[in-house]
Amino acid sequence: VSAADPISLSATTAMALQPRHSALAMVAVVAGFHTFGGFLGSLFASPLQSDFQADFPTRHQVSSPFIGRLGSAKGASRVSMKAGAEEESLQSAIKGGNSDRITKAIEALPAAPKTAMKMVEGDWQVTWDSNSLGPTKKTLLKLVCDQLPNTMVEFYRQYNLIQDGKYYWLMAFTMDGIQRTNAALMMSGSWTAGKSGATGTVDFNEVQIVPSRHGNAESREAIRTTGLDRYMKPLKLKGDGKIGVTIHYVSDETLVQEDEVGNTYVFKKMSDSYPIPYIFADKKAES
């Protein structure tokens, strides 16, 4: 999706006042606030294995910091053996946390297939981005989006879902003084695939706070306690939220995309058993 170059909180505030960059600023402030472990770490028997599946930071994570709608991706183009090796190299580089090695691994991946724009549909979790600033980020919501209140939160994970011409970007956070539950800030808007090539346009037009599916009642109570319940209904974003996206690589398991300002994101496809852990659109709470 999108993010601006690494920025300070003061710079974020300035960007929030510019309508054209409102959506860019929102994603930029949380760019990289995920752990390098995540699901990729589980491929190497890392203690972070549960991080990708759960919706709350585990005790194994550094600091205190969508089910794939396509299912098993039957009928989707499978990557070649060579591409599989290159993808494994990228996963290993992310596990190691060396940005230069990660960049080289991304450059070594084969080009996106002709079916790329269909393959990107589904639920994904960010495992690395070129603006990575650390595992978590504590900040005021108002510095992320000028339409939100001065509520202190700590971002720790990002997800996206592309489905039925819609694009959802979620940024999971815990609330100051409330560490036993979490919620997410979500931007959403239309998704339009380009007429040719592996490109598309996201037009973010709404922002809202969404509760966790796990411990839903506790999550909703925390949102109410912090005064964020009034933001659970979608708010129209001010200004133009259109952001260009280029898909550089996609397989059944991995997605690499770049936004219009040159920031690169690596995603891991979520499994059928673990859907995105927040309630929105047609997502329903678990029993």
PDB file of C-alpha atoms in Angstrom:
ATOM      1  CA  VAL A   1       0.000   0.000   0.000  1.00  0.00           C
ATOM      2  CA  SER A   2       1.612   3.242   0.911  1.00  0.00           C
ATOM      3  CA  ALA A   3       4.037   4.947   3.188  1.00  0.00           C
ATOM      4  CA  ALA A   4       6.196   8.008   3.037  1.00  0.00           C
ATOM      5  CA  ASP A   5       9.938   8.009   3.632  1.00  0.00           C
ATOM      6  CA  PRO A   6      10.989   7.511   7.276  1.00  0.00           C
ATOM      7  CA  ILE A   7       9.541  10.458   9.147  1.00  0.00           C
ATOM      8  CA  SER A   8       9.425  11.958  12.613  1.00  0.00           C
ATOM      9  CA  LEU A   9       6.207  12.496  14.506  1.00  0.00           C
ATOM     10  CA  SER A  10       6.393  16.226  13.766  1.00  0.00           C
ATOM     11  CA  ALA A  11       6.723  15.479  10.074  1.00  0.00           C
ATOM     12  CA  THR A  12       3.778  13.120  10.341  1.00  0.00           C
ATOM     13  CA  THR A  13       1.695  15.897  11.849  1.00  0.00           C
ATOM     14  CA  ALA A  14       2.577  18.198   8.969  1.00  0.00           C
ATOM     15  CA  MET A  15       1.655  15.538   6.445  1.00  0.00           C
ATOM     16  CA  ALA A  16      -1.669  14.922   8.175  1.00  0.00           C
ATOM     17  CA  LEU A  17      -2.567  18.524   7.365  1.00  0.00           C
ATOM     18  CA  GLN A  18      -2.032  17.924   3.644  1.00  0.00           C
ATOM     19  CA  PRO A  19      -5.156  16.247   2.184  1.00  0.00           C
ATOM     20  CA  ARG A  20      -3.288  14.537  -0.678  1.00  0.00           C
ATOM     21  CA  HIS A  21      -0.982  12.811   1.785  1.00  0.00           C
ATOM     22  CA  SER A  22      -3.441  11.964   4.541  1.00  0.00           C
ATOM     23  CA  ALA A  23      -3.576   8.281   3.651  1.00  0.00           C
ATOM     24  CA  LEU A  24       0.172   8.172   3.030  1.00  0.00           C
ATOM     25  CA  ALA A  25       0.848   9.680   6.455  1.00  0.00           C
ATOM     26  CA  MET A  26      -1.410   7.194   8.218  1.00  0.00           C
ATOM     27  CA  VAL A  27       0.412   4.177   6.875  1.00  0.00           C
ATOM     28  CA  ALA A  28       3.824   5.840   7.089  1.00  0.00           C
ATOM     29  CA  VAL A  29       3.668   6.331  10.832  1.00  0.00           C
ATOM     30  CA  VAL A  30       3.265   2.607  11.387  1.00  0.00           C
ATOM     31  CA  ALA A  31       5.549   1.454   8.574  1.00  0.00           C
ATOM     32  CA  GLY A  32       7.774  -1.250   9.967  1.00  0.00           C
ATOM     33  CA  PHE A  33       6.199  -1.554  13.396  1.00  0.00           C
ATOM     34  CA  HIS A  34       6.113  -5.344  13.154  1.00  0.00           C
ATOM     35  CA  THR A  35       8.532  -7.958  14.344  1.00  0.00           C
ATOM     36  CA  PHE A  36      11.004  -9.530  11.929  1.00  0.00           C
ATOM     37  CA  GLY A  37       9.838 -12.924  13.154  1.00  0.00           C
ATOM     38  CA  GLY A  38       6.172 -13.284  12.419  1.00  0.00           C
ATOM     39  CA  PHE A  39       5.064 -16.106  10.206  1.00  0.00           C
ATOM     40  CA  LEU A  40       8.336 -16.216   8.297  1.00  0.00           C
ATOM     41  CA  GLY A  41      10.098 -17.015  11.514  1.00  0.00           C
ATOM     42  CA  SER A  42       7.879 -20.069  11.941  1.00  0.00           C
ATOM     43  CA  LEU A  43       9.350 -21.537   8.773  1.00  0.00           C
ATOM     44  CA  PHE A  44      12.608 -21.827  10.667  1.00  0.00           C
ATOM     45  CA  ALA A  45      11.151 -23.247  13.893  1.00  0.00           C
ATOM     46  CA  SER A  46      11.476 -19.866  15.564  1.00  0.00           C
ATOM     47  CA  PRO A  47       9.909 -19.255  19.009  1.00  0.00           C
ATOM     48  CA  LEU A  48       7.931 -16.526  17.230  1.00  0.00           C
ATOM     49  CA  GLN A  49       5.839 -19.156  15.502  1.00  0.00           C
ATOM     50  CA  SER A  50       2.621 -18.099  17.203  1.00  0.00           C
ATOM     51  CA  ASP A  51       3.090 -14.439  16.280  1.00  0.00           C
ATOM     52  CA  PHE A  52       1.683 -14.754  12.789  1.00  0.00           C
ATOM     53  CA  GLN A  53      -1.356 -16.664  13.932  1.00  0.00           C
ATOM     54  CA  ALA A  54      -2.291 -14.680  17.030  1.00  0.00           C
ATOM     55  CA  ASP A  55      -3.722 -11.159  17.196  1.00  0.00           C
ATOM     56  CA  PHE A  56      -1.745 -10.058  20.248  1.00  0.00           C
ATOM     57  CA  PRO A  57       2.003  -9.665  20.931  1.00  0.00           C
ATOM     58  CA  THR A  58       3.495 -12.711  22.605  1.00  0.00           C
ATOM     59  CA  ARG A  59       6.004 -12.766  25.418  1.00  0.00           C
ATOM     60  CA  HIS A  60       8.608 -14.005  22.906  1.00  0.00           C
ATOM     61  CA  GLN A  61       8.445 -10.843  20.818  1.00  0.00           C
ATOM     62  CA  VAL A  62      11.022  -8.085  20.914  1.00  0.00           C
ATOM     63  CA  SER A  63       9.806  -5.162  23.041  1.00  0.00           C
ATOM     64  CA  SER A  64       6.363  -5.231  24.564  1.00  0.00           C
ATOM     65  CA  PRO A  65       5.103  -4.503  21.492  1.00  0.00           C
ATOM     66  CA  PHE A  66      -6.784 -11.526   5.903  1.00  0.00           C
ATOM     67  CA  ILE A  67      -8.357 -16.504   6.109  1.00  0.00           C
ATOM     68  CA  GLY A  68      -7.093 -16.336   2.634  1.00  0.00           C
ATOM     69  CA  ARG A  69     -10.264 -15.780   0.654  1.00  0.00           C
ATOM     70  CA  LEU A  70      -8.800 -17.866  -2.126  1.00  0.00           C
ATOM     71  CA  GLY A  71      -8.321 -20.877   0.147  1.00  0.00           C
ATOM     72  CA  SER A  72      -5.677 -23.262  -1.126  1.00  0.00           C
ATOM     73  CA  ALA A  73      -5.172 -21.209  -4.302  1.00  0.00           C
ATOM     74  CA  LYS A  74      -6.128 -24.089  -6.573  1.00  0.00           C
ATOM     75  CA  GLY A  75      -5.832 -23.027 -10.167  1.00  0.00           C
ATOM     76  CA  ALA A  76      -3.387 -20.241  -9.319  1.00  0.00           C
ATOM     77  CA  SER A  77      -0.020 -20.246 -11.035  1.00  0.00           C
ATOM     78  CA  ARG A  78       2.578 -22.090  -9.029  1.00  0.00           C
ATOM     79  CA  VAL A  79       6.082 -20.667  -8.860  1.00  0.00           C
ATOM     80  CA  SER A  80       8.949 -22.618 -10.392  1.00  0.00           C
ATOM     81  CA  MET A  81      11.524 -24.543  -8.359  1.00  0.00           C
ATOM     82  CA  LYS A  82      13.987 -21.708  -8.956  1.00  0.00           C
ATOM     83  CA  ALA A  83      11.474 -19.137  -7.778  1.00  0.00           C
ATOM     84  CA  GLY A  84      10.805 -21.286  -4.727  1.00  0.00           C
ATOM     85  CA  ALA A  85      14.503 -21.208  -3.827  1.00  0.00           C
ATOM     86  CA  GLU A  86      14.617 -17.450  -4.294  1.00  0.00           C
ATOM     87  CA  GLU A  87      11.539 -17.028  -2.113  1.00  0.00           C
ATOM     88  CA  GLU A  88      13.153 -19.156   0.577  1.00  0.00           C
ATOM     89  CA  SER A  89      16.235 -16.937   0.351  1.00  0.00           C
ATOM     90  CA  LEU A  90      14.037 -13.888   0.964  1.00  0.00           C
ATOM     91  CA  GLN A  91      12.419 -15.549   3.972  1.00  0.00           C
ATOM     92  CA  SER A  92      15.837 -16.367   5.386  1.00  0.00           C
ATOM     93  CA  ALA A  93      17.022 -12.789   4.846  1.00  0.00           C
ATOM     94  CA  ILE A  94      13.986 -11.391   6.665  1.00  0.00           C
ATOM     95  CA  LYS A  95      14.599 -13.765   9.544  1.00  0.00           C
ATOM     96  CA  GLY A  96      18.167 -12.447   9.753  1.00  0.00           C
ATOM     97  CA  GLY A  97      17.004  -8.834   9.691  1.00  0.00           C
ATOM     98  CA  ASN A  98      19.707  -7.531   7.334  1.00  0.00           C
ATOM     99  CA  SER A  99      18.109  -4.860   5.119  1.00  0.00           C
ATOM    100  CA  ASP A 100      20.757  -5.050   2.387  1.00  0.00           C
ATOM    101  CA  ARG A 101      20.406  -8.819   2.140  1.00  0.00           C
ATOM    102  CA  ILE A 102      16.612  -8.510   2.080  1.00  0.00           C
ATOM    103  CA  THR A 103      16.764  -5.933  -0.720  1.00  0.00           C
ATOM    104  CA  LYS A 104      19.056  -8.155  -2.789  1.00  0.00           C
ATOM    105  CA  ALA A 105      16.760 -11.158  -2.195  1.00  0.00           C
ATOM    106  CA  ILE A 106      13.763  -9.121  -3.396  1.00  0.00           C
ATOM    107  CA  GLU A 107      15.646  -8.046  -6.521  1.00  0.00           C
ATOM    108  CA  ALA A 108      16.468 -11.691  -7.272  1.00  0.00           C
ATOM    109  CA  LEU A 109      12.807 -12.768  -7.313  1.00  0.00           C
ATOM    110  CA  PRO A 110      11.206 -13.490 -10.707  1.00  0.00           C
ATOM    111  CA  ALA A 111       8.718 -11.030 -12.150  1.00  0.00           C
ATOM    112  CA  ALA A 112       5.068 -11.225 -11.132  1.00  0.00           C
ATOM    113  CA  PRO A 113       3.045 -13.672 -13.303  1.00  0.00           C
ATOM    114  CA  LYS A 114       0.261 -12.578 -15.640  1.00  0.00           C
ATOM    115  CA  THR A 115      -2.254 -13.770 -13.046  1.00  0.00           C
ATOM    116  CA  ALA A 116      -0.741 -11.510 -10.371  1.00  0.00           C
ATOM    117  CA  MET A 117      -3.752  -9.228  -9.950  1.00  0.00           C
ATOM    118  CA  LYS A 118      -5.978 -12.217  -9.172  1.00  0.00           C
ATOM    119  CA  MET A 119      -3.419 -13.836  -6.890  1.00  0.00           C
ATOM    120  CA  VAL A 120      -3.112 -10.767  -4.646  1.00  0.00           C
ATOM    121  CA  GLU A 121      -6.670 -11.196  -3.429  1.00  0.00           C
ATOM    122  CA  GLY A 122      -6.983 -12.545   0.073  1.00  0.00           C
ATOM    123  CA  ASP A 123      -5.594 -11.905   3.551  1.00  0.00           C
ATOM    124  CA  TRP A 124      -1.944 -10.951   4.072  1.00  0.00           C
ATOM    125  CA  GLN A 125       0.292  -9.975   6.984  1.00  0.00           C
ATOM    126  CA  VAL A 126       3.274  -7.640   6.617  1.00  0.00           C
ATOM    127  CA  THR A 127       6.537  -9.379   7.509  1.00  0.00           C
ATOM    128  CA  TRP A 128       8.972  -6.657   6.366  1.00  0.00           C
ATOM    129  CA  ASP A 129       8.978  -3.205   4.826  1.00  0.00           C
ATOM    130  CA  SER A 130      11.701  -0.853   3.678  1.00  0.00           C
ATOM    131  CA  ASN A 131      10.750   1.732   6.315  1.00  0.00           C
ATOM    132  CA  SER A 132      11.181  -0.638   9.248  1.00  0.00           C
ATOM    133  CA  LEU A 133      11.861   1.440  12.358  1.00  0.00           C
ATOM    134  CA  GLY A 134      11.420  -1.221  15.024  1.00  0.00           C
ATOM    135  CA  PRO A 135       8.961  -3.817  16.311  1.00  0.00           C
ATOM    136  CA  THR A 136       6.504  -1.312  17.784  1.00  0.00           C
ATOM    137  CA  LYS A 137       5.617   2.365  17.732  1.00  0.00           C
ATOM    138  CA  LYS A 138       3.936   4.302  20.516  1.00  0.00           C
ATOM    139  CA  THR A 139       2.189   7.455  19.353  1.00  0.00           C
ATOM    140  CA  LEU A 140      -1.020   9.496  19.410  1.00  0.00           C
ATOM    141  CA  LEU A 141      -3.744   8.500  16.973  1.00  0.00           C
ATOM    142  CA  LYS A 142      -4.158  12.153  16.002  1.00  0.00           C
ATOM    143  CA  LEU A 143      -0.596  12.167  14.699  1.00  0.00           C
ATOM    144  CA  VAL A 144      -1.550   9.294  12.429  1.00  0.00           C
ATOM    145  CA  CYS A 145      -4.808  10.825  11.225  1.00  0.00           C
ATOM    146  CA  ASP A 146      -5.907  14.361  12.056  1.00  0.00           C
ATOM    147  CA  GLN A 147      -9.533  13.197  12.255  1.00  0.00           C
ATOM    148  CA  LEU A 148      -8.784  10.885  15.196  1.00  0.00           C
ATOM    149  CA  PRO A 149      -8.369  11.892  18.893  1.00  0.00           C
ATOM    150  CA  ASN A 150      -5.274  12.415  21.051  1.00  0.00           C
ATOM    151  CA  THR A 151      -5.359   8.818  22.315  1.00  0.00           C
ATOM    152  CA  MET A 152      -2.034   7.098  23.022  1.00  0.00           C
ATOM    153  CA  VAL A 153      -1.650   3.688  21.361  1.00  0.00           C
ATOM    154  CA  GLU A 154       1.172   1.312  20.481  1.00  0.00           C
ATOM    155  CA  PHE A 155       1.167  -0.142  16.968  1.00  0.00           C
ATOM    156  CA  TYR A 156       2.724  -3.567  16.558  1.00  0.00           C
ATOM    157  CA  ARG A 157       1.449  -5.336  13.414  1.00  0.00           C
ATOM    158  CA  GLN A 158      -0.018  -4.696   9.949  1.00  0.00           C
ATOM    159  CA  TYR A 159      -2.388  -6.625   7.682  1.00  0.00           C
ATOM    160  CA  ASN A 160      -4.132  -6.096   4.375  1.00  0.00           C
ATOM    161  CA  LEU A 161      -7.040  -7.677   2.569  1.00  0.00           C
ATOM    162  CA  ILE A 162      -7.945  -7.307  -1.089  1.00  0.00           C
ATOM    163  CA  GLN A 163     -11.437  -8.569  -1.823  1.00  0.00           C
ATOM    164  CA  ASP A 164     -14.255  -7.771  -4.269  1.00  0.00           C
ATOM    165  CA  GLY A 165     -12.700  -4.546  -5.482  1.00  0.00           C
ATOM    166  CA  LYS A 166     -12.001  -3.321  -1.941  1.00  0.00           C
ATOM    167  CA  TYR A 167      -8.681  -2.781  -0.172  1.00  0.00           C
ATOM    168  CA  TYR A 168      -8.415  -2.918   3.627  1.00  0.00           C
ATOM    169  CA  TRP A 169      -5.256  -1.910   5.528  1.00  0.00           C
ATOM    170  CA  LEU A 170      -5.214  -2.686   9.254  1.00  0.00           C
ATOM    171  CA  MET A 171      -2.719  -1.561  11.880  1.00  0.00           C
ATOM    172  CA  ALA A 172      -3.014  -3.475  15.158  1.00  0.00           C
ATOM    173  CA  PHE A 173      -2.423  -1.608  18.401  1.00  0.00           C
ATOM    174  CA  THR A 174      -2.643  -1.868  22.171  1.00  0.00           C
ATOM    175  CA  MET A 175      -4.050   0.985  24.244  1.00  0.00           C
ATOM    176  CA  ASP A 176      -2.083   2.899  26.843  1.00  0.00           C
ATOM    177  CA  GLY A 177      -2.577   1.310  30.251  1.00  0.00           C
ATOM    178  CA  ILE A 178      -4.589  -1.599  28.811  1.00  0.00           C
ATOM    179  CA  GLN A 179      -2.276  -4.472  27.919  1.00  0.00           C
ATOM    180  CA  ARG A 180      -4.613  -7.469  27.961  1.00  0.00           C
ATOM    181  CA  THR A 181      -6.478  -6.722  24.747  1.00  0.00           C
ATOM    182  CA  ASN A 182      -6.070  -4.852  21.473  1.00  0.00           C
ATOM    183  CA  ALA A 183      -7.836  -3.268  18.502  1.00  0.00           C
ATOM    184  CA  ALA A 184      -6.879  -1.994  15.060  1.00  0.00           C
ATOM    185  CA  LEU A 185      -6.946   1.174  13.011  1.00  0.00           C
ATOM    186  CA  MET A 186      -8.348   0.379   9.571  1.00  0.00           C
ATOM    187  CA  MET A 187      -8.285   2.332   6.327  1.00  0.00           C
ATOM    188  CA  SER A 188     -10.395   1.084   3.452  1.00  0.00           C
ATOM    189  CA  GLY A 189     -11.276   2.052  -0.075  1.00  0.00           C
ATOM    190  CA  SER A 190     -11.595   0.858  -3.641  1.00  0.00           C
ATOM    191  CA  TRP A 191      -9.000  -1.298  -5.397  1.00  0.00           C
ATOM    192  CA  THR A 192      -8.650  -0.971  -9.173  1.00  0.00           C
ATOM    193  CA  ALA A 193      -6.308  -3.200 -11.156  1.00  0.00           C
ATOM    194  CA  GLY A 194      -4.396  -1.535 -13.972  1.00  0.00           C
ATOM    195  CA  LYS A 195      -5.363  -2.220 -17.581  1.00  0.00           C
ATOM    196  CA  SER A 196      -1.970  -3.773 -18.203  1.00  0.00           C
ATOM    197  CA  GLY A 197       0.928  -4.994 -16.110  1.00  0.00           C
ATOM    198  CA  ALA A 198       0.958  -5.799 -12.400  1.00  0.00           C
ATOM    199  CA  THR A 199      -0.170  -2.416 -11.135  1.00  0.00           C
ATOM    200  CA  GLY A 200      -3.209  -1.126  -9.299  1.00  0.00           C
ATOM    201  CA  THR A 201      -4.629   1.882  -7.490  1.00  0.00           C
ATOM    202  CA  VAL A 202      -5.930   2.054  -3.934  1.00  0.00           C
ATOM    203  CA  ASP A 203      -8.330   4.898  -3.167  1.00  0.00           C
ATOM    204  CA  PHE A 204      -8.548   5.096   0.614  1.00  0.00           C
ATOM    205  CA  ASN A 205     -11.714   6.959   1.605  1.00  0.00           C
ATOM    206  CA  GLU A 206     -12.631   5.705   5.089  1.00  0.00           C
ATOM    207  CA  VAL A 207     -10.969   5.206   8.466  1.00  0.00           C
ATOM    208  CA  GLN A 208     -12.300   3.495  11.598  1.00  0.00           C
ATOM    209  CA  ILE A 209     -11.360   1.589  14.758  1.00  0.00           C
ATOM    210  CA  VAL A 210     -12.199  -2.130  14.704  1.00  0.00           C
ATOM    211  CA  PRO A 211     -12.291  -4.616  17.627  1.00  0.00           C
ATOM    212  CA  SER A 212     -10.423  -7.872  17.988  1.00  0.00           C
ATOM    213  CA  ARG A 213     -12.233 -11.111  17.161  1.00  0.00           C
ATOM    214  CA  HIS A 214     -10.496 -12.865  20.039  1.00  0.00           C
ATOM    215  CA  GLY A 215     -11.809 -11.657  23.392  1.00  0.00           C
ATOM    216  CA  ASN A 216     -14.189  -9.423  21.486  1.00  0.00           C
ATOM    217  CA  ALA A 217     -16.113  -8.181  24.536  1.00  0.00           C
ATOM    218  CA  GLU A 218     -12.885  -7.193  26.291  1.00  0.00           C
ATOM    219  CA  SER A 219     -11.635  -5.430  23.166  1.00  0.00           C
ATOM    220  CA  ARG A 220     -14.865  -3.468  22.782  1.00  0.00           C
ATOM    221  CA  GLU A 221     -14.773  -2.482  26.461  1.00  0.00           C
ATOM    222  CA  ALA A 222     -11.212  -1.194  26.097  1.00  0.00           C
ATOM    223  CA  ILE A 223     -12.249   0.803  23.034  1.00  0.00           C
ATOM    224  CA  ARG A 224     -15.158   2.275  25.010  1.00  0.00           C
ATOM    225  CA  THR A 225     -12.990   3.022  28.054  1.00  0.00           C
ATOM    226  CA  THR A 226     -10.489   4.962  25.957  1.00  0.00           C
ATOM    227  CA  GLY A 227     -13.254   6.909  24.221  1.00  0.00           C
ATOM    228  CA  LEU A 228     -12.605   5.363  20.821  1.00  0.00           C
ATOM    229  CA  ASP A 229     -16.045   3.758  20.446  1.00  0.00           C
ATOM    230  CA  ARG A 230     -17.346   6.799  18.548  1.00  0.00           C
ATOM    231  CA  TYR A 231     -14.759   6.002  15.857  1.00  0.00           C
ATOM    232  CA  MET A 232     -15.987   2.450  15.296  1.00  0.00           C
ATOM    233  CA  LYS A 233     -18.240   3.792  12.552  1.00  0.00           C
ATOM    234  CA  PRO A 234     -16.398   4.659   9.310  1.00  0.00           C
ATOM    235  CA  LEU A 235     -15.251   8.260   8.939  1.00  0.00           C
ATOM    236  CA  LYS A 236     -14.753   9.757   5.511  1.00  0.00           C
ATOM    237  CA  LEU A 237     -11.101  10.617   4.930  1.00  0.00           C
ATOM    238  CA  LYS A 238     -10.435  14.177   3.866  1.00  0.00           C
ATOM    239  CA  GLY A 239      -8.702  14.791   0.563  1.00  0.00           C
ATOM    240  CA  ASP A 240      -7.473  12.503  -2.193  1.00  0.00           C
ATOM    241  CA  GLY A 241      -6.388   9.098  -0.880  1.00  0.00           C
ATOM    242  CA  LYS A 242      -5.369   7.515  -4.191  1.00  0.00           C
ATOM    243  CA  ILE A 243      -2.119   5.555  -4.040  1.00  0.00           C
ATOM    244  CA  GLY A 244      -0.444   3.656  -6.862  1.00  0.00           C
ATOM    245  CA  VAL A 245       0.796   0.123  -6.180  1.00  0.00           C
ATOM    246  CA  THR A 246       3.099  -2.138  -8.203  1.00  0.00           C
ATOM    247  CA  ILE A 247       3.173  -5.892  -7.618  1.00  0.00           C
ATOM    248  CA  HIS A 248       6.753  -7.103  -8.056  1.00  0.00           C
ATOM    249  CA  TYR A 249       6.204 -10.704  -6.996  1.00  0.00           C
ATOM    250  CA  VAL A 250       3.387 -12.932  -5.837  1.00  0.00           C
ATOM    251  CA  SER A 251       3.054 -16.647  -5.150  1.00  0.00           C
ATOM    252  CA  ASP A 252       0.683 -18.775  -3.104  1.00  0.00           C
ATOM    253  CA  GLU A 253       2.568 -17.729   0.021  1.00  0.00           C
ATOM    254  CA  THR A 254       4.406 -14.437  -0.545  1.00  0.00           C
ATOM    255  CA  LEU A 255       3.598 -10.995  -1.931  1.00  0.00           C
ATOM    256  CA  VAL A 256       6.044  -8.159  -2.645  1.00  0.00           C
ATOM    257  CA  GLN A 257       4.583  -4.792  -3.546  1.00  0.00           C
ATOM    258  CA  GLU A 258       5.850  -1.222  -3.877  1.00  0.00           C
ATOM    259  CA  ASP A 259       3.930   2.011  -3.430  1.00  0.00           C
ATOM    260  CA  GLU A 260       4.159   5.108  -5.575  1.00  0.00           C
ATOM    261  CA  VAL A 261       6.822   6.733  -3.420  1.00  0.00           C
ATOM    262  CA  GLY A 262       9.152   3.736  -3.573  1.00  0.00           C
ATOM    263  CA  ASN A 263       8.459   1.911  -0.309  1.00  0.00           C
ATOM    264  CA  THR A 264       8.533  -1.874  -0.549  1.00  0.00           C
ATOM    265  CA  TYR A 265       6.456  -4.321   1.503  1.00  0.00           C
ATOM    266  CA  VAL A 266       6.768  -8.090   1.900  1.00  0.00           C
ATOM    267  CA  PHE A 267       3.614  -9.967   2.941  1.00  0.00           C
ATOM    268  CA  LYS A 268       2.915 -13.542   3.957  1.00  0.00           C
ATOM    269  CA  LYS A 269      -0.406 -15.152   3.037  1.00  0.00           C
ATOM    270  CA  MET A 270      -2.504 -16.018   6.066  1.00  0.00           C
ATOM    271  CA  SER A 271      -3.762 -19.566   6.407  1.00  0.00           C
ATOM    272  CA  ASP A 272      -7.335 -20.803   6.097  1.00  0.00           C
ATOM    273  CA  SER A 273      -7.389 -21.576   9.822  1.00  0.00           C
ATOM    274  CA  TYR A 274      -6.367 -18.109  10.989  1.00  0.00           C
ATOM    275  CA  PRO A 275      -8.292 -15.234   9.394  1.00  0.00           C
ATOM    276  CA  ILE A 276      -7.403 -11.626  10.036  1.00  0.00           C
ATOM    277  CA  PRO A 277      -8.130 -11.220  13.749  1.00  0.00           C
ATOM    278  CA  TYR A 278     -10.398  -8.162  13.655  1.00  0.00           C
ATOM    279  CA  ILE A 279     -14.109  -7.651  12.990  1.00  0.00           C
ATOM    280  CA  PHE A 280     -14.969  -5.567   9.946  1.00  0.00           C
ATOM    281  CA  ALA A 281     -17.061  -5.828   6.777  1.00  0.00           C
ATOM    282  CA  ASP A 282     -18.244  -9.446   6.742  1.00  0.00           C
ATOM    283  CA  LYS A 283     -15.715 -10.666   9.287  1.00  0.00           C
ATOM    284  CA  LYS A 284     -17.558 -12.312  12.184  1.00  0.00           C
ATOM    285  CA  ALA A 285     -16.538 -12.921  15.760  1.00  0.00           C
ATOM    286  CA  GLU A 286     -15.463 -16.398  16.701  1.00  0.00           C
ATOM    287  CA  SER A 287     -17.725 -18.326  19.035  1.00  0.00           C
TER     288      SER A 287
END
